[in-house]
Amino acid sequence: MPTIERAAPVEVPRGLKGVIVTETTLGDVRGDQGFYHYREFSAVELAETRTFEDVWHLMVHGRLPDAVERAAFAAATAALRHLPADVRAALPAVARAGAASGPLAGLRTALSLLGASSGFRPLYDLDPAQRRDDALAACAAVPTLITALYRLGQGLEPVEPRDDLGHAANYLYMLTGQEPDADRARAVEQYLISTVDHGFNASTFTSRVIASTGADLAACLVGALGALSGPLHGGAPSRALDTLDAIGTPERIDGWLREHILAGDRIMGFGHPVYTTEDPRSRMLKGIARGFGGDLVDFAVRVEERAEAVLAELKPGRNLHINVEFFAGVVMELCGLPREMFTPTFAAARVVGWSANVLEQAEDSKIIRPAARYVGPAPAVPVPAA
């Protein structure tokens, strides 16, 4: 049997770090500058000055809305929060089946069911307006699905959405059954805005790979949710709080950090694959947390200061700073969100960014189909007799 020549090797960095795979008009992350934006507007400035609906409109329609557009968009998306009857009826069974896994795992099933129930068709077969309608319907329904699954898992009845509340306030209302105070609703809204999109992270790239096949909108979002569920991606906010719990008291900070860093453990809430400077999201969320004040915030600030100092000492040149998860966990805890809802809350925001990426990818009919470099034994080896 003739020997088959290997293809010429192509050197690709681990994890595709820095590899440009497409062009986008949606945003950019500049890790060396500590800056990121949505369609040329600073994402942090948007979080500080705009509503979630404004940013959602920006991502989907490519521009910030005027007053008339804002009211129309808010009303239209609020109407989409209500679930189809057959999806709502299936949620108790989904919650029971996923009781050990939590609402994020259930969301994958529920979102797939929503797409099927709503008649989502392959992106390949739809015009841009129809794709956009599916994206809005899915994004509006995700907070309703998440909160319903959580409450069912707690033995509580789901709370129907209210059309008169903003996106973040309605989310907290559906979670707790009580209208939230303005400060907490605004804090959660700012967090949601700050996490809508963030470059070609693992979940966003996954959504675009699936979109490139022409699959339906729900399939793209379910795949992205699967990527987000990993603890190295969306699962870190609660783990960062677990770190604070494990340290416990101020006098234990340095000893705990040194022990775990020297053991090679990852300190959740620190370091980022893109930022070599402070994560701008963490800076904003730290400010929000300080606005609430209290022992948890004071302790978190102290841990941040000591962790950066100890990391600089033990891992010189690595530029390991806090990332979005550290103070995101603190802010969500202060706003009354249970820890098992931290990553689902992240998903409630990021679904807007995924959808915008899916819509952009759907404009390109080229399927994403990279290659792998084979490094096993040289082919072709004769198949041995049975």
XYZ file of C-alpha atoms in Angstrom:
386
model
C 0.000 0.000 0.000
C 1.518 3.362 -0.940
C 2.412 5.884 1.749
C 0.149 8.903 1.689
C 1.966 12.189 2.159
C 0.895 14.405 5.033
C -0.408 17.859 4.215
C 2.047 20.663 4.813
C 1.728 21.728 8.473
C 0.120 25.072 9.244
C 1.200 26.607 12.512
C -1.833 27.788 14.484
C -1.646 29.087 18.071
C -3.296 27.027 20.778
C -6.933 27.939 21.211
C -6.784 29.957 17.956
C -5.564 32.908 20.017
C -5.255 35.975 17.817
C -6.383 34.180 14.657
C -8.700 36.355 12.556
C -11.574 34.226 11.252
C -13.932 36.857 9.837
C -14.791 40.547 9.747
C -17.482 42.115 11.928
C -19.174 45.472 12.407
C -20.589 44.538 15.803
C -17.740 45.401 18.135
C -14.139 44.982 19.132
C -12.096 44.122 22.215
C -8.752 45.901 22.600
C -7.082 43.925 25.321
C -3.918 45.995 25.511
C -5.948 49.178 25.983
C -8.567 47.889 28.433
C -11.355 48.920 26.076
C -14.217 47.319 24.174
C -17.132 48.695 22.195
C -20.447 47.885 20.545
C -20.683 49.320 17.036
C -18.072 52.001 17.862
C -19.671 53.122 21.158
C -17.817 52.374 24.392
C -19.683 49.478 25.996
C -18.979 50.830 29.469
C -20.287 54.279 28.518
C -23.411 52.654 27.093
C -23.902 50.782 30.376
C -23.504 54.000 32.328
C -25.852 56.120 30.210
C -28.324 53.939 28.272
C -31.021 51.339 28.831
C -30.742 47.681 27.923
C -33.373 48.155 25.221
C -31.294 50.948 23.652
C -28.267 48.666 23.405
C -30.376 45.768 22.146
C -31.713 48.047 19.390
C -28.159 49.107 18.583
C -26.963 45.520 18.208
C -29.916 44.406 16.065
C -30.602 47.513 13.967
C -27.124 49.046 13.869
C -27.993 52.372 15.501
C -29.097 53.797 18.817
C -32.825 54.572 18.825
C -34.386 58.005 19.047
C -37.199 58.579 21.544
C -39.936 57.294 19.229
C -37.927 54.235 18.204
C -37.042 53.524 21.832
C -40.677 53.426 22.910
C -41.712 51.290 19.934
C -38.857 48.824 20.410
C -39.465 48.502 24.165
C -43.166 47.845 23.582
C -42.524 45.322 20.812
C -39.943 43.324 22.757
C -42.023 43.424 25.964
C -44.892 41.793 24.083
C -42.552 38.975 23.056
C -41.758 38.038 26.681
C -44.868 35.877 26.942
C -44.306 32.202 26.150
C -46.387 30.060 23.797
C -48.871 27.929 25.749
C -47.282 24.616 24.779
C -43.827 25.781 25.856
C -45.159 27.075 29.173
C -46.956 23.782 29.781
C -43.756 21.780 29.198
C -41.573 23.757 31.608
C -42.477 21.840 34.803
C -41.275 18.597 33.209
C -38.091 20.303 31.977
C -37.426 21.680 35.463
C -37.998 18.285 37.097
C -35.736 16.479 34.631
C -32.942 18.990 35.130
C -33.360 19.484 38.873
C -29.793 18.399 39.589
C -28.315 20.545 36.822
C -30.087 23.874 37.285
C -31.820 26.413 35.064
C -29.001 26.874 32.535
C -29.171 23.230 31.469
C -32.951 23.445 31.349
C -32.716 26.579 29.228
C -31.009 24.623 26.463
C -33.995 22.292 26.267
C -36.577 25.048 26.682
C -35.000 27.274 24.046
C -34.908 24.414 21.569
C -38.579 23.763 22.306
C -39.380 27.460 21.858
C -37.754 27.442 18.422
C -39.707 24.371 17.369
C -42.984 25.682 18.779
C -42.507 29.070 17.123
C -41.738 27.515 13.775
C -38.192 28.842 13.474
C -36.934 27.875 10.033
C -33.343 27.554 8.790
C -31.607 30.904 8.474
C -30.615 29.880 4.977
C -34.288 29.978 3.925
C -35.181 33.323 5.510
C -34.779 36.936 4.489
C -33.063 39.381 6.884
C -36.343 40.687 8.347
C -37.560 37.183 9.193
C -34.232 36.297 10.789
C -34.412 39.449 12.874
C -37.957 38.626 14.014
C -36.791 35.201 15.224
C -33.841 36.760 17.030
C -36.022 39.276 18.861
C -38.533 36.595 19.845
C -35.830 34.321 21.257
C -34.003 37.074 23.148
C -37.214 38.396 24.685
C -38.282 34.920 25.821
C -34.975 33.830 27.387
C -35.425 35.763 30.680
C -38.942 34.338 31.000
C -37.660 30.816 30.430
C -34.770 31.193 32.880
C -36.817 32.605 35.723
C -39.669 30.121 35.201
C -37.266 27.189 35.328
C -35.589 28.538 38.444
C -38.848 29.078 40.283
C -40.216 25.680 39.279
C -37.006 24.137 40.596
C -37.679 25.858 43.917
C -41.225 24.539 44.075
C -42.697 27.932 43.139
C -45.040 28.956 40.351
C -43.536 30.991 37.485
C -44.315 34.703 37.466
C -45.808 36.096 34.283
C -43.827 38.948 32.709
C -45.029 42.527 32.957
C -45.051 44.673 29.854
C -44.792 47.907 31.856
C -41.350 47.126 33.315
C -37.986 47.562 31.650
C -35.973 44.515 30.652
C -33.865 44.251 33.810
C -36.633 45.216 36.234
C -38.962 42.664 34.648
C -36.257 40.009 34.935
C -35.909 40.599 38.675
C -39.695 40.747 39.048
C -40.118 37.369 37.340
C -37.365 35.936 39.519
C -38.669 37.118 42.896
C -42.330 37.959 42.319
C -41.717 41.456 43.672
C -41.037 44.648 41.795
C -37.390 45.530 42.482
C -36.202 48.847 43.800
C -34.770 51.174 41.186
C -31.139 50.959 42.352
C -30.963 47.181 42.136
C -32.809 47.077 38.819
C -30.387 49.632 37.397
C -27.341 47.761 38.749
C -28.482 44.542 37.097
C -29.280 46.451 33.905
C -25.755 47.880 33.806
C -24.308 44.411 34.299
C -26.492 43.031 31.501
C -25.445 45.805 29.116
C -21.773 45.292 29.909
C -21.954 41.587 28.983
C -24.041 41.747 25.779
C -21.038 41.097 23.549
C -17.303 40.639 23.944
C -15.510 39.701 20.766
C -15.124 36.187 19.418
C -15.322 34.360 22.725
C -16.054 30.636 22.738
C -19.853 30.908 22.836
C -20.072 33.661 20.230
C -17.810 31.756 17.874
C -19.913 28.638 18.424
C -23.078 30.528 17.501
C -21.466 31.737 14.285
C -20.168 28.308 13.318
C -23.692 26.918 13.629
C -25.158 29.925 11.795
C -22.749 29.313 8.930
C -24.461 25.977 8.295
C -27.772 27.784 7.729
C -29.374 26.232 10.834
C -32.281 27.933 12.589
C -31.839 30.682 15.155
C -32.662 28.475 18.148
C -30.048 25.896 17.143
C -27.400 28.632 17.060
C -28.341 29.893 20.511
C -28.555 26.425 22.065
C -25.030 25.670 20.833
C -23.788 28.944 22.281
C -25.437 28.111 25.601
C -23.558 24.833 25.678
C -20.270 26.690 25.313
C -21.257 29.244 27.950
C -22.001 26.519 30.488
C -18.314 25.667 30.849
C -16.693 26.977 34.055
C -13.842 28.542 32.069
C -16.352 30.721 30.219
C -19.666 31.709 31.796
C -19.498 29.740 35.010
C -17.025 31.906 36.897
C -19.059 34.624 38.726
C -20.372 32.260 41.370
C -16.970 30.577 41.628
C -15.374 33.959 42.301
C -17.742 34.396 45.237
C -16.904 30.869 46.359
C -13.292 32.049 46.531
C -14.288 34.871 48.878
C -16.162 32.360 51.014
C -13.178 30.011 51.105
C -10.823 32.789 52.218
C -13.310 33.828 54.864
C -11.511 36.564 56.788
C -9.017 39.340 55.957
C -6.144 37.751 57.895
C -6.382 34.605 55.740
C -6.130 36.381 52.391
C -2.395 36.236 51.709
C -1.883 32.723 53.046
C -4.833 31.311 51.097
C -3.737 33.013 47.880
C -0.112 31.894 48.157
C -1.086 28.315 48.906
C -3.385 28.019 45.923
C -1.247 29.960 43.447
C 1.853 27.911 44.317
C -0.228 24.735 43.943
C -1.046 25.795 40.383
C -4.742 26.412 41.094
C -6.595 28.972 39.044
C -7.877 31.909 41.100
C -11.376 32.462 39.715
C -12.128 36.071 38.852
C -8.516 36.878 37.896
C -6.841 36.830 34.504
C -8.372 37.097 31.046
C -7.368 35.593 27.695
C -7.567 39.001 25.975
C -6.970 41.773 28.507
C -3.412 42.496 29.552
C -4.631 45.420 31.624
C -7.617 45.943 33.886
C -10.893 44.596 32.506
C -13.038 47.732 31.931
C -16.168 45.798 32.927
C -14.684 44.993 36.328
C -13.853 48.656 36.907
C -17.462 49.670 36.267
C -18.932 46.851 38.360
C -16.548 47.650 41.204
C -17.947 51.180 41.195
C -21.507 49.835 41.303
C -20.625 47.537 44.189
C -19.033 50.383 46.125
C -22.226 52.357 45.637
C -24.038 49.683 47.658
C -21.232 49.379 50.213
C -21.067 46.901 53.071
C -18.795 44.207 54.470
C -18.890 42.006 51.344
C -17.751 44.879 49.145
C -14.984 45.914 51.538
C -13.728 42.343 51.731
C -13.866 41.891 47.955
C -11.865 45.075 47.404
C -9.235 43.889 49.886
C -8.995 40.466 48.236
C -8.647 42.125 44.838
C -5.788 44.328 46.045
C -3.889 41.489 47.689
C -4.537 38.993 44.884
C -3.111 41.318 42.245
C -0.063 41.959 44.421
C 0.542 38.269 45.176
C -0.020 37.276 41.537
C 2.465 39.936 40.406
C 5.003 38.561 42.879
C 4.536 34.851 42.139
C 3.747 35.139 38.418
C 5.800 38.135 37.260
C 5.091 39.433 33.774
C 1.715 37.699 33.475
C -0.399 40.874 33.947
C -3.132 39.061 35.865
C -5.872 41.476 36.912
C -9.475 40.999 37.989
C -11.925 40.184 35.228
C -15.644 40.815 34.880
C -16.643 37.777 36.953
C -15.137 39.004 40.223
C -17.292 42.056 40.890
C -20.146 40.719 38.751
C -20.639 38.073 41.406
C -20.542 40.688 44.150
C -23.081 42.933 42.396
C -25.489 40.071 41.684
C -25.228 38.880 45.275
C -26.020 42.392 46.510
C -29.018 42.557 44.178
C -30.453 39.349 45.611
C -29.767 36.921 42.784
C -29.090 33.348 43.945
C -25.709 32.043 42.856
C -27.149 29.325 40.635
C -28.680 32.178 38.606
C -25.433 34.047 37.970
C -24.506 32.264 34.744
C -28.115 32.122 33.482
C -28.263 35.903 34.049
C -25.091 36.227 31.982
C -26.889 34.238 29.271
C -29.910 36.560 29.432
C -27.616 39.361 28.264
C -25.232 37.518 25.967
C -28.116 36.026 23.954
C -28.526 39.491 22.402
C -24.892 39.516 21.312
C -25.107 35.952 20.012
C -28.195 36.830 18.000
C -26.522 39.869 16.470
C -23.566 37.691 15.494
C -25.880 35.051 14.053
C -27.662 37.676 11.949
C -24.349 38.994 10.683
C -23.022 35.499 9.924
C -26.225 34.592 8.072
C -25.396 37.245 5.488
C -22.380 35.144 4.437
C -23.242 31.861 2.741
C -19.784 30.357 3.302
C -19.777 27.535 5.843
C -17.074 27.682 8.525
C -15.041 24.545 7.986
C -11.477 24.690 9.376
C -8.982 21.853 9.201
C -7.117 19.893 11.861
C -3.475 18.878 11.616
C -3.150 15.116 11.950
C -0.338 14.091 14.319
C -1.013 10.348 14.689
C 0.915 7.423 13.131
C 1.734 7.800 9.442
C -1.055 6.516 7.187
C -1.925 4.316 5.502
C -1.517 1.202 7.693
C -2.957 -2.048 6.333
C -6.121 -3.138 8.148
C -5.318 -6.380 10.050
C -7.364 -9.472 9.357
C -10.333 -9.988 11.686
